[in-house]
Amino acid sequence: MKPTPAVPGRFGLATVRGVSMQPTLYDGDILLVRYRTPRSRPLAAGTLAVLRLPPGPAGTARPISVKRVTGPAPSGQSGWWVERDNPAAGVDSWSVGAIADDDVLATVVAGLWPPLSLIHISEPTRRTPISYAGFC
């Protein structure tokens, strides 16, 4: 995931890298994102979020990622539970635990690339072209 520089409450672009969100998102897809602020609404289940994952086993930083929010962290933990759409690839809360609220950087508003269709992002399913008029 390669986001544009963050300005809270503003919109930006992010480019998907990797396969963890297939079949919903593919490497090279371009996403319109809205950066979170302290006044941002709580995340809803099904939301795609741009987030910072905890460091890897050797303490190495992981790249900024996009994952699907499935809900608040289980009882006793704070933050958000996130999952990947591709069960065969990637890292999610099943391997690193809950993601702190401060590590959720942005939410995905829409998929802008591939051209001529927007990517329907609310369900972990194959791409569904939808009309631009649906967002007007």
Short mmCIF file of the C-alpha atoms (twelve columns), coordinates in Angstrom:
data_MODEL
# 
_entry.id   MODEL 
# 
loop_
_atom_site.group_PDB 
_atom_site.id 
_atom_site.type_symbol 
_atom_site.label_atom_id 
_atom_site.label_alt_id 
_atom_site.label_comp_id 
_atom_site.label_asym_id 
_atom_site.label_seq_id 
_atom_site.Cartn_x 
_atom_site.Cartn_y 
_atom_site.Cartn_z 
_atom_site.pdbx_PDB_model_num 
ATOM 1   C CA . MET A 1   0.000   0.000   0.000   1 
ATOM 2   C CA . LYS A 2   1.449   3.342   -1.016  1 
ATOM 3   C CA . PRO A 3   -0.700  6.206   0.331   1 
ATOM 4   C CA . THR A 4   -0.300  9.879   -0.463  1 
ATOM 5   C CA . PRO A 5   0.951   12.065  2.444   1 
ATOM 6   C CA . ALA A 6   -1.716  12.212  5.157   1 
ATOM 7   C CA . VAL A 7   -3.694  15.294  6.077   1 
ATOM 8   C CA . PRO A 8   -6.379  14.245  8.620   1 
ATOM 9   C CA . GLY A 9   -9.927  14.634  7.302   1 
ATOM 10  C CA . ARG A 10  -8.692  15.077  3.755   1 
ATOM 11  C CA . PHE A 11  -8.863  12.746  0.816   1 
ATOM 12  C CA . GLY A 12  -5.898  11.045  -0.810  1 
ATOM 13  C CA . LEU A 13  -4.945  8.168   -3.087  1 
ATOM 14  C CA . ALA A 14  -3.462  4.804   -2.221  1 
ATOM 15  C CA . THR A 15  -2.094  2.127   -4.551  1 
ATOM 16  C CA . VAL A 16  -2.653  -1.521  -3.627  1 
ATOM 17  C CA . ARG A 17  0.444   -3.715  -3.477  1 
ATOM 18  C CA . GLY A 18  0.184   -7.457  -2.900  1 
ATOM 19  C CA . VAL A 19  -2.534  -10.102 -3.005  1 
ATOM 20  C CA . SER A 20  -3.971  -10.216 0.535   1 
ATOM 21  C CA . MET A 21  -7.218  -8.463  -0.449  1 
ATOM 22  C CA . GLN A 22  -7.988  -10.493 -3.584  1 
ATOM 23  C CA . PRO A 23  -10.557 -11.057 -5.000  1 
ATOM 24  C CA . THR A 24  -11.803 -7.602  -3.919  1 
ATOM 25  C CA . LEU A 25  -8.640  -5.589  -4.615  1 
ATOM 26  C CA . TYR A 26  -5.713  -6.407  -6.876  1 
ATOM 27  C CA . ASP A 27  -2.103  -5.268  -7.057  1 
ATOM 28  C CA . GLY A 28  -2.062  -1.898  -8.825  1 
ATOM 29  C CA . ASP A 29  -5.634  -0.870  -7.952  1 
ATOM 30  C CA . ILE A 30  -5.882  2.804   -7.006  1 
ATOM 31  C CA . LEU A 31  -8.115  3.741   -4.080  1 
ATOM 32  C CA . LEU A 32  -9.644  7.019   -2.958  1 
ATOM 33  C CA . VAL A 33  -9.143  7.208   0.829   1 
ATOM 34  C CA . ARG A 34  -10.211 9.613   3.561   1 
ATOM 35  C CA . TYR A 35  -7.685  10.146  6.345   1 
ATOM 36  C CA . ARG A 36  -9.036  9.742   9.869   1 
ATOM 37  C CA . THR A 37  -9.196  12.462  12.506  1 
ATOM 38  C CA . PRO A 38  -9.933  12.234  16.242  1 
ATOM 39  C CA . ARG A 39  -13.526 13.183  15.322  1 
ATOM 40  C CA . SER A 40  -13.925 10.475  12.667  1 
ATOM 41  C CA . ARG A 41  -16.917 8.203   13.041  1 
ATOM 42  C CA . PRO A 42  -16.288 4.765   14.546  1 
ATOM 43  C CA . LEU A 43  -15.450 2.141   11.974  1 
ATOM 44  C CA . ALA A 44  -18.250 -0.097  10.749  1 
ATOM 45  C CA . ALA A 45  -17.916 -3.799  10.036  1 
ATOM 46  C CA . GLY A 46  -17.079 -4.315  6.362   1 
ATOM 47  C CA . THR A 47  -15.166 -1.025  6.004   1 
ATOM 48  C CA . LEU A 48  -11.866 -1.235  4.142   1 
ATOM 49  C CA . ALA A 49  -9.203  0.589   6.124   1 
ATOM 50  C CA . VAL A 50  -5.628  1.699   5.437   1 
ATOM 51  C CA . LEU A 51  -3.627  0.791   8.512   1 
ATOM 52  C CA . ARG A 52  -0.242  0.272   10.096  1 
ATOM 53  C CA . LEU A 53  0.351   -3.343  11.137  1 
ATOM 54  C CA . PRO A 54  2.553   -4.138  14.158  1 
ATOM 55  C CA . PRO A 55  6.227   -4.959  13.436  1 
ATOM 56  C CA . GLY A 56  7.150   -8.434  12.194  1 
ATOM 57  C CA . PRO A 57  8.765   -11.157 14.312  1 
ATOM 58  C CA . ALA A 58  12.274  -9.689  13.972  1 
ATOM 59  C CA . GLY A 59  11.001  -6.196  14.755  1 
ATOM 60  C CA . THR A 60  11.003  -5.223  11.100  1 
ATOM 61  C CA . ALA A 61  8.369   -2.733  9.982   1 
ATOM 62  C CA . ARG A 62  5.555   -4.040  7.847   1 
ATOM 63  C CA . PRO A 63  4.224   -1.931  4.946   1 
ATOM 64  C CA . ILE A 64  1.089   0.180   5.303   1 
ATOM 65  C CA . SER A 65  -1.775  -2.180  4.434   1 
ATOM 66  C CA . VAL A 66  -5.430  -2.220  3.494   1 
ATOM 67  C CA . LYS A 67  -7.636  -4.677  5.401   1 
ATOM 68  C CA . ARG A 68  -11.331 -5.213  6.061   1 
ATOM 69  C CA . VAL A 69  -12.591 -4.167  9.501   1 
ATOM 70  C CA . THR A 70  -14.744 -6.933  10.974  1 
ATOM 71  C CA . GLY A 71  -15.577 -5.058  14.188  1 
ATOM 72  C CA . PRO A 72  -14.201 -3.906  17.525  1 
ATOM 73  C CA . ALA A 73  -11.481 -6.024  19.117  1 
ATOM 74  C CA . PRO A 74  -12.689 -8.938  21.245  1 
ATOM 75  C CA . SER A 75  -13.520 -8.155  24.867  1 
ATOM 76  C CA . GLY A 76  -10.541 -7.221  26.969  1 
ATOM 77  C CA . GLN A 77  -8.697  -5.655  24.023  1 
ATOM 78  C CA . SER A 78  -8.918  -2.181  22.579  1 
ATOM 79  C CA . GLY A 79  -8.787  -1.344  18.897  1 
ATOM 80  C CA . TRP A 80  -10.150 -3.058  15.808  1 
ATOM 81  C CA . TRP A 81  -10.209 -6.584  14.435  1 
ATOM 82  C CA . VAL A 82  -9.203  -6.631  10.765  1 
ATOM 83  C CA . GLU A 83  -9.005  -9.422  8.221   1 
ATOM 84  C CA . ARG A 84  -7.742  -10.019 4.717   1 
ATOM 85  C CA . ASP A 85  -10.081 -11.173 1.925   1 
ATOM 86  C CA . ASN A 86  -7.563  -13.737 0.621   1 
ATOM 87  C CA . PRO A 87  -7.253  -16.537 3.198   1 
ATOM 88  C CA . ALA A 88  -4.111  -17.864 1.468   1 
ATOM 89  C CA . ALA A 89  -1.960  -14.720 1.698   1 
ATOM 90  C CA . GLY A 90  -1.163  -11.821 3.974   1 
ATOM 91  C CA . VAL A 91  -1.268  -10.785 7.606   1 
ATOM 92  C CA . ASP A 92  -4.318  -9.789  9.640   1 
ATOM 93  C CA . SER A 93  -5.593  -9.733  13.231  1 
ATOM 94  C CA . TRP A 94  -5.563  -13.532 13.381  1 
ATOM 95  C CA . SER A 95  -1.757  -13.337 13.312  1 
ATOM 96  C CA . VAL A 96  -1.019  -9.958  14.968  1 
ATOM 97  C CA . GLY A 97  -4.047  -9.274  17.186  1 
ATOM 98  C CA . ALA A 98  -6.186  -6.164  17.347  1 
ATOM 99  C CA . ILE A 99  -5.091  -2.985  15.565  1 
ATOM 100 C CA . ALA A 100 -4.926  0.143   17.733  1 
ATOM 101 C CA . ASP A 101 -7.274  2.977   16.760  1 
ATOM 102 C CA . ASP A 102 -4.258  5.260   16.181  1 
ATOM 103 C CA . ASP A 103 -2.899  2.769   13.636  1 
ATOM 104 C CA . VAL A 104 -6.019  3.027   11.445  1 
ATOM 105 C CA . LEU A 105 -4.871  5.815   9.133   1 
ATOM 106 C CA . ALA A 106 -7.690  6.093   6.598   1 
ATOM 107 C CA . THR A 107 -10.824 4.468   5.244   1 
ATOM 108 C CA . VAL A 108 -11.371 3.514   1.630   1 
ATOM 109 C CA . VAL A 109 -14.045 5.597   -0.060  1 
ATOM 110 C CA . ALA A 110 -13.914 4.054   -3.553  1 
ATOM 111 C CA . GLY A 111 -11.766 2.167   -5.989  1 
ATOM 112 C CA . LEU A 112 -10.697 4.407   -8.861  1 
ATOM 113 C CA . TRP A 113 -8.672  1.995   -10.971 1 
ATOM 114 C CA . PRO A 114 -9.234  -0.072  -13.097 1 
ATOM 115 C CA . PRO A 115 -10.862 2.511   -15.366 1 
ATOM 116 C CA . LEU A 116 -14.484 2.646   -16.512 1 
ATOM 117 C CA . SER A 117 -15.818 1.068   -13.332 1 
ATOM 118 C CA . LEU A 118 -15.729 1.741   -9.653  1 
ATOM 119 C CA . ILE A 119 -14.940 -1.178  -7.393  1 
ATOM 120 C CA . HIS A 120 -17.752 -2.099  -5.029  1 
ATOM 121 C CA . ILE A 121 -15.884 -2.440  -1.735  1 
ATOM 122 C CA . SER A 122 -18.473 -3.179  0.917   1 
ATOM 123 C CA . GLU A 123 -18.459 -6.959  0.509   1 
ATOM 124 C CA . PRO A 124 -15.545 -9.404  0.280   1 
ATOM 125 C CA . THR A 125 -16.537 -10.651 -3.161  1 
ATOM 126 C CA . ARG A 126 -15.313 -10.398 -6.692  1 
ATOM 127 C CA . ARG A 127 -15.249 -6.982  -8.319  1 
ATOM 128 C CA . THR A 128 -18.667 -5.674  -9.208  1 
ATOM 129 C CA . PRO A 129 -18.722 -2.785  -11.672 1 
ATOM 130 C CA . ILE A 130 -21.260 -0.196  -10.577 1 
ATOM 131 C CA . SER A 131 -22.443 2.921   -12.284 1 
ATOM 132 C CA . TYR A 132 -20.893 6.289   -11.539 1 
ATOM 133 C CA . ALA A 133 -24.424 7.634   -11.073 1 
ATOM 134 C CA . GLY A 134 -24.645 5.554   -7.880  1 
ATOM 135 C CA . PHE A 135 -22.176 7.940   -6.248  1 
ATOM 136 C CA . CYS A 136 -23.720 11.215  -7.470  1 
# 
